[in-house]
PDB file of C-alpha atoms in Angstrom:
ATOM      1  CA  UNK A  95      -5.181 -19.182  -9.140  1.00 91.00           C
ATOM      2  CA  UNK A  96      -6.286 -16.260 -11.289  1.00 94.00           C
ATOM      3  CA  UNK A  97      -4.998 -17.966 -14.462  1.00 96.00           C
ATOM      4  CA  UNK A  98      -6.844 -21.194 -13.616  1.00 96.00           C
ATOM      5  CA  UNK A  99     -10.101 -19.305 -13.026  1.00 97.00           C
ATOM      6  CA  UNK A 100      -9.713 -17.338 -16.268  1.00 97.00           C
ATOM      7  CA  UNK A 101      -9.003 -20.562 -18.172  1.00 97.00           C
ATOM      8  CA  UNK A 102     -12.035 -22.324 -16.671  1.00 98.00           C
ATOM      9  CA  UNK A 103     -14.289 -19.341 -17.396  1.00 98.00           C
ATOM     10  CA  UNK A 104     -12.937 -19.104 -20.942  1.00 98.00           C
ATOM     11  CA  UNK A 105     -13.533 -22.797 -21.614  1.00 98.00           C
ATOM     12  CA  UNK A 106     -17.077 -22.564 -20.251  1.00 98.00           C
ATOM     13  CA  UNK A 107     -17.711 -19.437 -22.305  1.00 98.00           C
ATOM     14  CA  UNK A 108     -16.571 -21.246 -25.458  1.00 98.00           C
ATOM     15  CA  UNK A 109     -18.866 -24.184 -24.671  1.00 98.00           C
ATOM     16  CA  UNK A 110     -21.768 -21.847 -23.935  1.00 98.00           C
ATOM     17  CA  UNK A 111     -21.153 -19.826 -27.107  1.00 98.00           C
ATOM     18  CA  UNK A 112     -21.035 -22.941 -29.276  1.00 98.00           C
ATOM     19  CA  UNK A 113     -24.164 -24.424 -27.723  1.00 97.00           C
ATOM     20  CA  UNK A 114     -25.957 -21.100 -27.743  1.00 98.00           C
ATOM     21  CA  UNK A 115     -25.292 -20.442 -31.413  1.00 98.00           C
ATOM     22  CA  UNK A 116     -26.432 -23.918 -32.426  1.00 97.00           C
ATOM     23  CA  UNK A 117     -29.596 -23.882 -30.319  1.00 97.00           C
ATOM     24  CA  UNK A 118     -30.501 -20.349 -31.359  1.00 98.00           C
ATOM     25  CA  UNK A 119     -29.784 -20.514 -35.087  1.00 98.00           C
ATOM     26  CA  UNK A 120     -29.835 -24.174 -36.196  1.00 97.00           C
ATOM     27  CA  UNK A 121     -33.305 -25.597 -36.954  1.00 96.00           C
ATOM     28  CA  UNK A 122     -34.576 -27.898 -34.201  1.00 95.00           C
ATOM     29  CA  UNK A 123     -35.068 -30.797 -36.621  1.00 95.00           C
ATOM     30  CA  UNK A 124     -31.398 -30.619 -37.593  1.00 97.00           C
ATOM     31  CA  UNK A 125     -30.361 -30.464 -33.929  1.00 97.00           C
ATOM     32  CA  UNK A 126     -32.512 -33.515 -33.160  1.00 96.00           C
ATOM     33  CA  UNK A 127     -30.634 -35.499 -35.812  1.00 96.00           C
ATOM     34  CA  UNK A 128     -27.230 -34.577 -34.341  1.00 95.00           C
ATOM     35  CA  UNK A 129     -25.383 -36.766 -31.825  1.00 93.00           C
ATOM     36  CA  UNK A 130     -26.581 -35.750 -28.357  1.00 93.00           C
ATOM     37  CA  UNK A 131     -29.331 -33.531 -29.700  1.00 96.00           C
ATOM     38  CA  UNK A 132     -32.107 -36.096 -29.694  1.00 95.00           C
ATOM     39  CA  UNK A 133     -33.745 -34.404 -26.721  1.00 96.00           C
ATOM     40  CA  UNK A 134     -34.634 -31.439 -28.939  1.00 96.00           C
ATOM     41  CA  UNK A 135     -36.989 -33.620 -30.978  1.00 94.00           C
ATOM     42  CA  UNK A 136     -39.467 -33.678 -28.095  1.00 92.00           C
ATOM     43  CA  UNK A 137     -38.930 -30.036 -27.120  1.00 95.00           C
ATOM     44  CA  UNK A 138     -40.626 -27.029 -28.632  1.00 96.00           C
ATOM     45  CA  UNK A 139     -38.836 -24.534 -30.847  1.00 97.00           C
ATOM     46  CA  UNK A 140     -39.305 -21.756 -28.301  1.00 97.00           C
ATOM     47  CA  UNK A 141     -37.804 -23.817 -25.492  1.00 97.00           C
ATOM     48  CA  UNK A 142     -34.730 -24.786 -27.503  1.00 98.00           C
ATOM     49  CA  UNK A 143     -34.176 -21.215 -28.721  1.00 98.00           C
ATOM     50  CA  UNK A 144     -34.647 -19.889 -25.167  1.00 97.00           C
ATOM     51  CA  UNK A 145     -31.955 -22.255 -23.920  1.00 97.00           C
ATOM     52  CA  UNK A 146     -29.737 -21.066 -26.747  1.00 98.00           C
ATOM     53  CA  UNK A 147     -30.225 -17.443 -25.768  1.00 98.00           C
ATOM     54  CA  UNK A 148     -29.487 -18.291 -22.129  1.00 97.00           C
ATOM     55  CA  UNK A 149     -26.270 -19.984 -23.231  1.00 98.00           C
ATOM     56  CA  UNK A 150     -25.267 -16.940 -25.288  1.00 98.00           C
ATOM     57  CA  UNK A 151     -25.882 -14.741 -22.250  1.00 98.00           C
ATOM     58  CA  UNK A 152     -23.837 -17.153 -20.122  1.00 98.00           C
ATOM     59  CA  UNK A 153     -20.944 -16.947 -22.582  1.00 98.00           C
ATOM     60  CA  UNK A 154     -20.973 -13.176 -22.245  1.00 98.00           C
ATOM     61  CA  UNK A 155     -21.499 -13.228 -18.475  1.00 98.00           C
ATOM     62  CA  UNK A 156     -18.578 -15.537 -17.820  1.00 98.00           C
ATOM     63  CA  UNK A 157     -16.055 -13.236 -19.476  1.00 98.00           C
ATOM     64  CA  UNK A 158     -17.236  -9.720 -20.350  1.00 98.00           C
ATOM     65  CA  UNK A 159     -17.857  -8.351 -16.836  1.00 97.00           C
ATOM     66  CA  UNK A 160     -14.316  -9.241 -15.805  1.00 96.00           C
ATOM     67  CA  UNK A 161     -12.752  -7.973 -19.031  1.00 96.00           C
ATOM     68  CA  UNK A 162     -14.570  -4.641 -18.907  1.00 97.00           C
ATOM     69  CA  UNK A 163     -14.432  -4.238 -15.147  1.00 96.00           C
ATOM     70  CA  UNK A 164     -18.159  -3.461 -15.141  1.00 96.00           C
ATOM     71  CA  UNK A 165     -19.972  -5.472 -12.453  1.00 96.00           C
ATOM     72  CA  UNK A 166     -17.410  -8.300 -12.252  1.00 96.00           C
ATOM     73  CA  UNK A 167     -19.569  -9.973  -9.596  1.00 96.00           C
ATOM     74  CA  UNK A 168     -21.665 -11.180 -12.542  1.00 97.00           C
ATOM     75  CA  UNK A 169     -18.961 -13.737 -13.395  1.00 98.00           C
ATOM     76  CA  UNK A 170     -19.566 -15.989 -10.357  1.00 98.00           C
ATOM     77  CA  UNK A 171     -23.307 -15.301 -10.514  1.00 98.00           C
ATOM     78  CA  UNK A 172     -23.289 -16.530 -14.113  1.00 98.00           C
ATOM     79  CA  UNK A 173     -21.247 -19.568 -13.052  1.00 98.00           C
ATOM     80  CA  UNK A 174     -23.938 -20.442 -10.488  1.00 98.00           C
ATOM     81  CA  UNK A 175     -26.604 -20.109 -13.191  1.00 98.00           C
ATOM     82  CA  UNK A 176     -24.518 -22.367 -15.438  1.00 98.00           C
ATOM     83  CA  UNK A 177     -24.436 -24.957 -12.643  1.00 98.00           C
ATOM     84  CA  UNK A 178     -28.246 -24.940 -12.563  1.00 98.00           C
ATOM     85  CA  UNK A 179     -28.381 -25.302 -16.343  1.00 98.00           C
ATOM     86  CA  UNK A 180     -25.969 -28.255 -16.198  1.00 98.00           C
ATOM     87  CA  UNK A 181     -28.091 -29.970 -13.543  1.00 98.00           C
ATOM     88  CA  UNK A 182     -31.039 -29.751 -15.933  1.00 97.00           C
ATOM     89  CA  UNK A 183     -28.897 -31.042 -18.806  1.00 97.00           C
ATOM     90  CA  UNK A 184     -27.669 -33.957 -16.688  1.00 98.00           C
ATOM     91  CA  UNK A 185     -31.232 -34.893 -15.755  1.00 98.00           C
ATOM     92  CA  UNK A 186     -32.350 -34.698 -19.395  1.00 97.00           C
ATOM     93  CA  UNK A 187     -29.473 -36.787 -20.725  1.00 97.00           C
ATOM     94  CA  UNK A 188     -29.749 -39.192 -17.804  1.00 97.00           C
ATOM     95  CA  UNK A 189     -33.403 -39.870 -18.558  1.00 97.00           C
ATOM     96  CA  UNK A 190     -32.433 -40.611 -22.150  1.00 96.00           C
ATOM     97  CA  UNK A 191     -29.682 -43.016 -21.063  1.00 97.00           C
ATOM     98  CA  UNK A 192     -26.940 -40.801 -22.546  1.00 97.00           C
ATOM     99  CA  UNK A 193     -24.326 -41.396 -19.857  1.00 97.00           C
ATOM    100  CA  UNK A 194     -21.451 -39.859 -21.790  1.00 97.00           C
ATOM    101  CA  UNK A 195     -23.307 -36.543 -21.971  1.00 98.00           C
ATOM    102  CA  UNK A 196     -24.150 -36.739 -18.267  1.00 98.00           C
ATOM    103  CA  UNK A 197     -20.432 -37.051 -17.525  1.00 98.00           C
ATOM    104  CA  UNK A 198     -19.591 -34.209 -19.910  1.00 98.00           C
ATOM    105  CA  UNK A 199     -22.184 -31.949 -18.266  1.00 98.00           C
ATOM    106  CA  UNK A 200     -20.760 -32.944 -14.876  1.00 98.00           C
ATOM    107  CA  UNK A 201     -17.322 -31.756 -16.020  1.00 98.00           C
ATOM    108  CA  UNK A 202     -18.844 -28.419 -17.067  1.00 98.00           C
ATOM    109  CA  UNK A 203     -20.634 -28.223 -13.719  1.00 98.00           C
ATOM    110  CA  UNK A 204     -17.380 -28.797 -11.803  1.00 98.00           C
ATOM    111  CA  UNK A 205     -15.610 -26.097 -13.854  1.00 98.00           C
ATOM    112  CA  UNK A 206     -18.444 -23.671 -13.154  1.00 98.00           C
ATOM    113  CA  UNK A 207     -18.333 -24.560  -9.460  1.00 98.00           C
ATOM    114  CA  UNK A 208     -14.617 -23.777  -9.414  1.00 97.00           C
ATOM    115  CA  UNK A 209     -15.261 -20.406 -11.081  1.00 98.00           C
ATOM    116  CA  UNK A 210     -18.114 -19.589  -8.688  1.00 97.00           C
ATOM    117  CA  UNK A 211     -16.196 -20.543  -5.541  1.00 97.00           C
ATOM    118  CA  UNK A 212     -12.980 -18.937  -6.749  1.00 96.00           C
ATOM    119  CA  UNK A 213     -14.526 -15.677  -7.870  1.00 97.00           C
ATOM    120  CA  UNK A 214     -16.812 -15.321  -4.852  1.00 96.00           C
ATOM    121  CA  UNK A 215     -13.893 -16.178  -2.565  1.00 90.00           C
ATOM    122  CA  UNK A 216     -10.118 -15.954  -2.762  1.00 83.00           C
ATOM    123  CA  UNK A 217      -9.868 -15.187  -6.491  1.00 77.00           C
ATOM    124  CA  UNK A 218     -12.427 -12.388  -6.579  1.00 85.00           C
ATOM    125  CA  UNK A 219     -11.793  -9.347  -8.720  1.00 75.00           C
TER     126      UNK A 219
END
């Protein structure tokens, strides 16, 4: 169980790190031209960069507290926050008719739910 939860948290952290770096450091116009990034064309720079920073924090929060042993309860708390972020992403992509991205965000949501339930419950640190 512990290995599964670590793997799920690691995968989510990698996704969050990748998304966070791109949203924080890649110009919004370039993101808007990328596959799945069309939503950024209608969003402001500050909003996109804020989401990127939140994703970078999520990447850290899914792994670092457990690795360092400092406040490991932040891992499932971060997973719950990731669930909320994925709900917003699913709504955004759904409104744009991007079903494949809705499904992808649903997969991320389910992984985060597993981490949250596992780390709050039987697989806690």
